[in-house]
Amino acid sequence: MDSSQGLKSLKQIKTTTTKDDPRFKEEDQPLSPMARLFHEPGSNVYIISMLGCKTKIRPDVVKQNLVHSLFRHPRFSSLQVTDNKTGDIKWVPTNVNIDNHVIVPEIDPNIEFPDKFVEDYMSNLSRSSIDRSKPLWDLHLLNIKTTDAEGTGVFRFHHSLGDGLSLMTLFLACTRQSSDTEALPTLPVSKDTAYIKVTSLWSVLEILWNSIVAVMMFVFTVLFLKDTETPLKGSVGVENRPRRFVRKSVSLADIKVVKNAMNVTLNDVVLGVTQAGLSRYLNRRYSEFRCALTLFKKEMCLLYTNCRQSNPTLFPNGFLRLRRTVARLKVIACVIALTYI
């Protein structure tokens, strides 16, 4: 993204407001320190995600629903304006033109490689930034048939609007049930009230020991170690280089098989499969750097710690069990897309 200007060089933006809007009854709110960080040079980060649809996307329906859902959120209907005197950035509510945020490009329906077109389209979005004269988000509707969808929506949000969890929660709040168009979607609730069941004094001591080891490893890493030189390590100016998006559809049923066999979470399975595939990819393509094995050990140790923290009593030999189960069920095939990078 564009990182040539810092906070001090941001110019004041003229805004138009509607005083009848209840959002304007409160004073302009300043950005949080974390949100301001995402405007620093080298940290101007955008979140780009995609959503496939089983039918062609109707832009008029999308716009109509966004007006009554997303536009009601203050951050999606406010500008980020810099005060010339103090240099602070504040949220300033403004009128939003839906046509400036929902983009429907003209696409040749007979394009030869539609999947690659979508990937390249997302890559081009990562090279540009959103004009600060409007709220920092947009939605691109691509009515082109791909392998997995009849139409694709590509969302782009500036990271100062929120993190992934808050944006996913907001997205769910904008949807409705297919059986009842007025009802919000329901999410399954875990039967267990706690993620970690403490069954004995030994389990408590085990958790304390793992926590102490994790803290000590973090301290020693900061004081004495440095990042391993790998082909994946970013160098100076990496934020300005072109990016490529490669996607791969994975059967959720296969992931659930591993999840149930290991008694872990979906995140644990996805992390383990991804790290295993990444290490094999590095070992095959960059073996001369002798970095794949080191990266594999470090990442699998981190995975082992995460898995033990998720269920330390039922996952005593998580590292070995994870490797054996993943290899046995051959779910590593889901990360074969890494070979196309």
Short mmCIF file of C-alpha atoms in Angstrom, two decimals:
data_model
loop_
_atom_site.label_atom_id
_atom_site.label_comp_id
_atom_site.label_asym_id
_atom_site.label_seq_id
_atom_site.Cartn_x
_atom_site.Cartn_y
_atom_site.Cartn_z
CA MET A 1 0.00 0.00 0.00
CA ASP A 2 1.00 3.60 -0.25
CA SER A 3 3.35 4.31 2.62
CA SER A 4 5.10 7.44 1.41
CA GLN A 5 3.26 9.74 3.78
CA GLY A 6 3.09 9.66 7.54
CA LEU A 7 0.53 10.93 9.98
CA LYS A 8 1.85 14.48 10.02
CA SER A 9 1.63 14.81 6.25
CA LEU A 10 -2.05 13.86 6.08
CA LYS A 11 -4.08 16.79 4.82
CA GLN A 12 -7.37 17.92 6.26
CA ILE A 13 -10.39 16.59 4.41
CA LYS A 14 -13.50 18.64 3.83
CA THR A 15 -16.57 16.83 5.09
CA THR A 16 -20.30 17.22 4.76
CA THR A 17 -22.57 16.23 7.61
CA THR A 18 -26.24 15.96 8.36
CA LYS A 19 -27.05 17.30 11.80
CA ASP A 20 -30.34 15.41 12.00
CA ASP A 21 -28.46 12.12 12.07
CA PRO A 22 -28.30 10.81 15.69
CA ARG A 23 -24.65 9.92 15.15
CA PHE A 24 -23.79 13.63 15.10
CA LYS A 25 -25.07 14.32 18.60
CA GLU A 26 -21.78 13.13 20.05
CA GLU A 27 -18.42 14.76 19.57
CA ASP A 28 -16.01 13.34 17.02
CA GLN A 29 -14.25 10.31 18.47
CA PRO A 30 -10.46 9.93 18.13
CA LEU A 31 -8.92 6.85 16.58
CA SER A 32 -7.53 4.28 18.96
CA PRO A 33 -3.73 3.91 19.17
CA MET A 34 -3.91 0.64 17.24
CA ALA A 35 -6.02 2.23 14.49
CA ARG A 36 -3.51 5.09 14.23
CA LEU A 37 -0.71 2.56 13.90
CA PHE A 38 -2.24 1.29 10.66
CA HIS A 39 -1.70 4.72 9.13
CA GLU A 40 2.02 4.80 9.85
CA PRO A 41 4.47 4.44 6.93
CA GLY A 42 5.10 0.75 6.30
CA SER A 43 1.99 -0.25 8.27
CA ASN A 44 -0.78 0.98 5.97
CA VAL A 45 -2.63 -2.34 6.02
CA TYR A 46 -5.81 -3.39 4.23
CA ILE A 47 -7.92 -6.50 4.78
CA ILE A 48 -8.98 -8.14 1.52
CA SER A 49 -11.43 -11.04 1.57
CA MET A 50 -13.68 -12.78 -0.91
CA LEU A 51 -17.11 -14.39 -0.77
CA GLY A 52 -18.46 -16.77 -3.41
CA CYS A 53 -22.16 -16.98 -4.26
CA LYS A 54 -24.17 -19.82 -5.78
CA THR A 55 -26.08 -17.40 -8.00
CA LYS A 56 -25.28 -14.27 -9.95
CA ILE A 57 -24.94 -11.21 -7.75
CA ARG A 58 -27.57 -8.49 -8.14
CA PRO A 59 -25.88 -5.14 -7.42
CA ASP A 60 -29.18 -3.34 -6.79
CA VAL A 61 -30.12 -5.80 -4.05
CA VAL A 62 -26.66 -5.55 -2.47
CA LYS A 63 -26.78 -1.75 -2.42
CA GLN A 64 -30.27 -1.69 -0.97
CA ASN A 65 -29.32 -3.98 1.90
CA LEU A 66 -26.04 -2.21 2.64
CA VAL A 67 -27.88 1.06 3.20
CA HIS A 68 -29.93 -0.56 5.97
CA SER A 69 -27.11 -2.59 7.52
CA LEU A 70 -23.48 -1.63 7.01
CA PHE A 71 -24.16 2.09 6.72
CA ARG A 72 -25.60 2.09 10.22
CA HIS A 73 -22.18 1.27 11.65
CA PRO A 74 -20.39 4.52 12.59
CA ARG A 75 -16.98 3.45 11.33
CA PHE A 76 -18.31 2.52 7.90
CA SER A 77 -20.06 5.86 7.51
CA SER A 78 -17.34 8.12 8.92
CA LEU A 79 -14.21 9.75 7.56
CA GLN A 80 -10.85 9.67 9.25
CA VAL A 81 -9.92 13.33 9.44
CA THR A 82 -6.59 14.70 10.67
CA ASP A 83 -6.58 17.79 12.89
CA ASN A 84 -4.03 20.24 11.47
CA LYS A 85 -3.25 21.68 14.91
CA THR A 86 -2.86 18.56 17.03
CA GLY A 87 -2.19 15.94 14.34
CA ASP A 88 -4.83 13.68 15.87
CA ILE A 89 -7.10 11.62 13.63
CA LYS A 90 -10.80 11.55 14.45
CA TRP A 91 -13.90 9.78 13.21
CA VAL A 92 -16.14 12.33 11.49
CA PRO A 93 -19.57 11.05 10.35
CA THR A 94 -20.49 11.95 6.78
CA ASN A 95 -23.01 11.21 4.08
CA VAL A 96 -22.10 8.07 2.16
CA ASN A 97 -22.67 7.61 -1.55
CA ILE A 98 -23.25 3.91 -2.07
CA ASP A 99 -22.07 4.08 -5.68
CA ASN A 100 -18.61 5.14 -4.49
CA HIS A 101 -18.23 1.97 -2.44
CA VAL A 102 -19.88 -0.77 -4.52
CA ILE A 103 -17.91 -1.30 -7.73
CA VAL A 104 -19.22 -3.53 -10.52
CA PRO A 105 -16.56 -3.85 -13.24
CA GLU A 106 -17.43 -4.97 -16.76
CA ILE A 107 -16.07 -8.48 -17.28
CA ASP A 108 -15.96 -10.62 -20.39
CA PRO A 109 -18.09 -13.69 -19.50
CA ASN A 110 -16.05 -15.83 -21.89
CA ILE A 111 -12.73 -15.14 -20.21
CA GLU A 112 -10.40 -18.13 -20.51
CA PHE A 113 -9.14 -18.44 -16.92
CA PRO A 114 -11.78 -16.98 -14.56
CA ASP A 115 -10.13 -18.27 -11.37
CA LYS A 116 -6.85 -16.58 -12.21
CA PHE A 117 -8.73 -13.42 -13.17
CA VAL A 118 -10.24 -13.21 -9.68
CA GLU A 119 -6.85 -13.82 -8.07
CA ASP A 120 -5.21 -11.14 -10.22
CA TYR A 121 -8.05 -8.73 -9.47
CA MET A 122 -7.45 -9.14 -5.75
CA SER A 123 -3.73 -8.72 -6.28
CA ASN A 124 -4.31 -5.41 -8.05
CA LEU A 125 -6.48 -4.23 -5.16
CA SER A 126 -3.59 -4.85 -2.78
CA ARG A 127 -1.43 -2.44 -4.79
CA SER A 128 -3.77 0.52 -4.45
CA SER A 129 -5.28 2.40 -1.54
CA ILE A 130 -8.70 3.91 -0.92
CA ASP A 131 -9.19 7.66 -1.21
CA ARG A 132 -9.40 9.19 2.27
CA SER A 133 -12.15 11.53 1.13
CA LYS A 134 -14.60 8.67 1.76
CA PRO A 135 -14.91 5.89 4.36
CA LEU A 136 -12.07 3.43 3.92
CA TRP A 137 -13.86 0.40 2.53
CA ASP A 138 -15.28 -0.84 -0.75
CA LEU A 139 -16.98 -3.90 -2.23
CA HIS A 140 -16.24 -5.25 -5.71
CA LEU A 141 -18.87 -7.47 -7.34
CA LEU A 142 -17.43 -9.85 -9.94
CA ASN A 143 -20.21 -11.60 -11.86
CA ILE A 144 -18.00 -14.22 -13.43
CA LYS A 145 -18.34 -17.98 -13.04
CA THR A 146 -15.39 -19.64 -11.34
CA THR A 147 -14.72 -23.17 -10.21
CA ASP A 148 -16.55 -22.68 -6.92
CA ALA A 149 -19.04 -19.86 -7.49
CA GLU A 150 -21.32 -18.14 -9.98
CA GLY A 151 -20.35 -14.73 -8.64
CA THR A 152 -17.69 -13.39 -6.29
CA GLY A 153 -17.68 -10.43 -3.93
CA VAL A 154 -14.32 -8.96 -2.93
CA PHE A 155 -14.27 -6.85 0.23
CA ARG A 156 -11.52 -4.37 1.01
CA PHE A 157 -11.33 -2.70 4.41
CA HIS A 158 -8.66 -0.55 5.93
CA HIS A 159 -7.38 -2.30 9.03
CA SER A 160 -8.14 0.76 11.17
CA LEU A 161 -11.85 -0.08 10.81
CA GLY A 162 -11.41 -3.21 12.91
CA ASP A 163 -9.77 -6.61 13.18
CA GLY A 164 -10.83 -9.83 11.53
CA LEU A 165 -13.07 -10.97 14.39
CA SER A 166 -15.01 -7.71 14.59
CA LEU A 167 -15.46 -7.59 10.82
CA MET A 168 -16.72 -11.18 10.69
CA THR A 169 -19.14 -10.42 13.51
CA LEU A 170 -20.38 -7.38 11.63
CA PHE A 171 -20.75 -9.45 8.48
CA LEU A 172 -22.91 -12.01 10.29
CA ALA A 173 -25.04 -9.20 11.69
CA CYS A 174 -25.74 -8.09 8.11
CA THR A 175 -27.09 -11.51 7.10
CA ARG A 176 -30.43 -13.21 7.73
CA GLN A 177 -31.68 -16.78 7.86
CA SER A 178 -32.95 -18.30 4.62
CA SER A 179 -36.02 -19.67 6.42
CA ASP A 180 -36.82 -16.34 8.09
CA THR A 181 -35.60 -13.21 6.34
CA GLU A 182 -36.11 -11.15 9.49
CA ALA A 183 -34.15 -13.41 11.87
CA LEU A 184 -30.43 -13.14 12.54
CA PRO A 185 -28.33 -16.26 11.94
CA THR A 186 -27.85 -18.54 14.91
CA LEU A 187 -24.47 -19.92 15.88
CA PRO A 188 -23.89 -23.25 17.65
CA VAL A 189 -22.96 -22.88 21.29
CA SER A 190 -20.39 -25.11 22.92
CA LYS A 191 -21.80 -27.44 25.53
CA ASP A 192 -18.76 -26.89 27.72
CA THR A 193 -18.72 -23.68 29.70
CA ALA A 194 -14.92 -23.59 29.72
CA TYR A 195 -12.35 -24.40 27.08
CA ILE A 196 -10.02 -26.07 29.54
CA LYS A 197 -11.33 -28.58 32.05
CA VAL A 198 -9.32 -28.65 35.24
CA THR A 199 -9.72 -32.18 36.60
CA SER A 200 -6.88 -32.41 39.08
CA LEU A 201 -4.04 -30.57 40.73
CA TRP A 202 -1.65 -32.07 38.21
CA SER A 203 -3.47 -30.41 35.31
CA VAL A 204 -3.21 -27.04 37.07
CA LEU A 205 0.53 -27.50 37.57
CA GLU A 206 0.89 -28.57 33.96
CA ILE A 207 -0.79 -25.39 32.76
CA LEU A 208 1.41 -23.25 35.01
CA TRP A 209 4.55 -25.01 33.79
CA ASN A 210 3.60 -24.56 30.13
CA SER A 211 2.91 -20.88 30.77
CA ILE A 212 6.29 -20.36 32.46
CA VAL A 213 8.11 -22.14 29.64
CA ALA A 214 6.30 -20.05 27.03
CA VAL A 215 7.20 -16.80 28.81
CA MET A 216 10.86 -17.82 29.20
CA MET A 217 11.10 -18.84 25.54
CA PHE A 218 9.67 -15.49 24.54
CA VAL A 219 12.16 -13.60 26.72
CA PHE A 220 15.15 -15.60 25.45
CA THR A 221 13.99 -15.17 21.87
CA VAL A 222 13.82 -11.39 22.24
CA LEU A 223 17.20 -11.15 24.00
CA PHE A 224 19.39 -13.69 22.21
CA LEU A 225 17.77 -14.92 19.00
CA LYS A 226 16.87 -13.38 15.67
CA ASP A 227 14.60 -14.31 12.81
CA THR A 228 15.78 -17.18 10.66
CA GLU A 229 16.85 -16.13 7.18
CA THR A 230 14.22 -17.80 5.01
CA PRO A 231 12.76 -17.01 1.58
CA LEU A 232 9.56 -16.00 3.37
CA LYS A 233 11.21 -13.32 5.48
CA GLY A 234 10.30 -9.86 4.27
CA SER A 235 13.04 -7.37 3.49
CA VAL A 236 13.00 -3.59 3.43
CA GLY A 237 10.25 -2.29 1.15
CA VAL A 238 8.34 -5.56 1.05
CA GLU A 239 5.07 -3.68 1.63
CA ASN A 240 5.41 -2.05 -1.80
CA ARG A 241 5.98 -5.25 -3.75
CA PRO A 242 3.24 -6.93 -5.80
CA ARG A 243 1.30 -9.69 -4.09
CA ARG A 244 -0.34 -12.80 -5.39
CA PHE A 245 -3.43 -14.49 -3.98
CA VAL A 246 -3.74 -18.25 -4.43
CA ARG A 247 -6.84 -19.99 -3.12
CA LYS A 248 -7.75 -23.62 -2.63
CA SER A 249 -11.07 -25.13 -1.60
CA VAL A 250 -10.83 -27.68 1.19
CA SER A 251 -13.48 -30.13 2.31
CA LEU A 252 -14.70 -29.20 5.77
CA ALA A 253 -15.59 -32.86 6.33
CA ASP A 254 -11.91 -33.83 6.00
CA ILE A 255 -10.90 -31.18 8.52
CA LYS A 256 -13.58 -32.39 10.93
CA VAL A 257 -12.23 -35.96 10.69
CA VAL A 258 -8.84 -34.78 11.93
CA LYS A 259 -10.47 -32.50 14.50
CA ASN A 260 -12.51 -35.31 16.03
CA ALA A 261 -9.64 -37.80 15.92
CA MET A 262 -7.31 -35.38 17.71
CA ASN A 263 -9.92 -33.78 19.97
CA VAL A 264 -8.69 -30.29 19.06
CA THR A 265 -10.18 -27.23 17.40
CA LEU A 266 -10.56 -26.46 13.71
CA ASN A 267 -7.92 -23.75 14.08
CA ASP A 268 -5.43 -26.31 15.39
CA VAL A 269 -5.99 -28.57 12.38
CA VAL A 270 -5.75 -25.78 9.82
CA LEU A 271 -2.60 -24.41 11.47
CA GLY A 272 -0.95 -27.83 11.58
CA VAL A 273 -1.76 -28.67 7.96
CA THR A 274 -0.64 -25.26 6.74
CA GLN A 275 2.67 -25.35 8.60
CA ALA A 276 3.38 -28.91 7.47
CA GLY A 277 2.66 -28.02 3.86
CA LEU A 278 4.73 -24.85 4.10
CA SER A 279 7.75 -26.69 5.47
CA ARG A 280 7.55 -29.30 2.70
CA TYR A 281 7.24 -26.58 0.10
CA LEU A 282 10.33 -24.77 1.41
CA ASN A 283 12.28 -28.00 1.73
CA ARG A 284 11.51 -28.93 -1.87
CA ARG A 285 12.09 -25.53 -3.46
CA TYR A 286 14.73 -23.92 -1.23
CA SER A 287 16.61 -26.89 0.19
CA GLU A 288 19.94 -25.20 -0.52
CA PHE A 289 19.17 -22.59 2.12
CA ARG A 290 18.76 -25.29 4.77
CA CYS A 291 15.96 -23.31 6.29
CA ALA A 292 12.95 -25.54 5.89
CA LEU A 293 13.81 -27.89 8.75
CA THR A 294 14.50 -25.02 11.13
CA LEU A 295 11.25 -23.32 10.23
CA PHE A 296 9.36 -26.59 10.57
CA LYS A 297 10.71 -27.23 14.07
CA LYS A 298 9.94 -23.73 15.30
CA GLU A 299 6.46 -23.62 13.86
CA MET A 300 5.53 -27.11 15.01
CA CYS A 301 6.74 -26.28 18.51
CA LEU A 302 4.47 -23.25 18.44
CA LEU A 303 1.62 -25.43 17.18
CA TYR A 304 2.30 -27.96 19.93
CA THR A 305 2.07 -25.20 22.53
CA ASN A 306 -1.20 -23.92 21.08
CA CYS A 307 -2.72 -27.39 20.98
CA ARG A 308 -1.71 -28.15 24.56
CA GLN A 309 -3.17 -24.87 25.72
CA SER A 310 -6.44 -25.68 23.98
CA ASN A 311 -6.73 -28.99 25.84
CA PRO A 312 -3.72 -29.88 28.00
CA THR A 313 -5.35 -32.84 29.75
CA LEU A 314 -6.65 -34.64 26.67
CA PHE A 315 -3.71 -33.72 24.44
CA PRO A 316 -0.57 -34.89 26.29
CA ASN A 317 1.28 -36.07 23.18
CA GLY A 318 -0.17 -33.52 20.79
CA PHE A 319 2.95 -33.02 18.67
CA LEU A 320 3.39 -36.66 17.66
CA ARG A 321 -0.31 -37.33 17.35
CA LEU A 322 -0.78 -34.34 15.10
CA ARG A 323 2.00 -35.37 12.72
CA ARG A 324 0.87 -38.99 12.54
CA THR A 325 -2.81 -38.21 12.09
CA VAL A 326 -2.21 -35.60 9.42
CA ALA A 327 0.09 -37.96 7.52
CA ARG A 328 -2.31 -40.88 7.86
CA LEU A 329 -5.35 -39.04 6.59
CA LYS A 330 -3.40 -37.27 3.85
CA VAL A 331 -5.15 -33.97 4.38
CA ILE A 332 -1.89 -32.31 3.53
CA ALA A 333 -3.16 -32.27 -0.06
CA CYS A 334 -5.25 -29.23 0.77
CA VAL A 335 -2.17 -27.00 0.82
CA ILE A 336 -0.86 -28.13 -2.53
CA ALA A 337 -1.79 -24.67 -3.79
CA LEU A 338 1.44 -23.45 -2.22
CA THR A 339 3.36 -25.08 -5.04
CA TYR A 340 1.92 -22.56 -7.48
CA ILE A 341 3.45 -19.56 -5.72
#
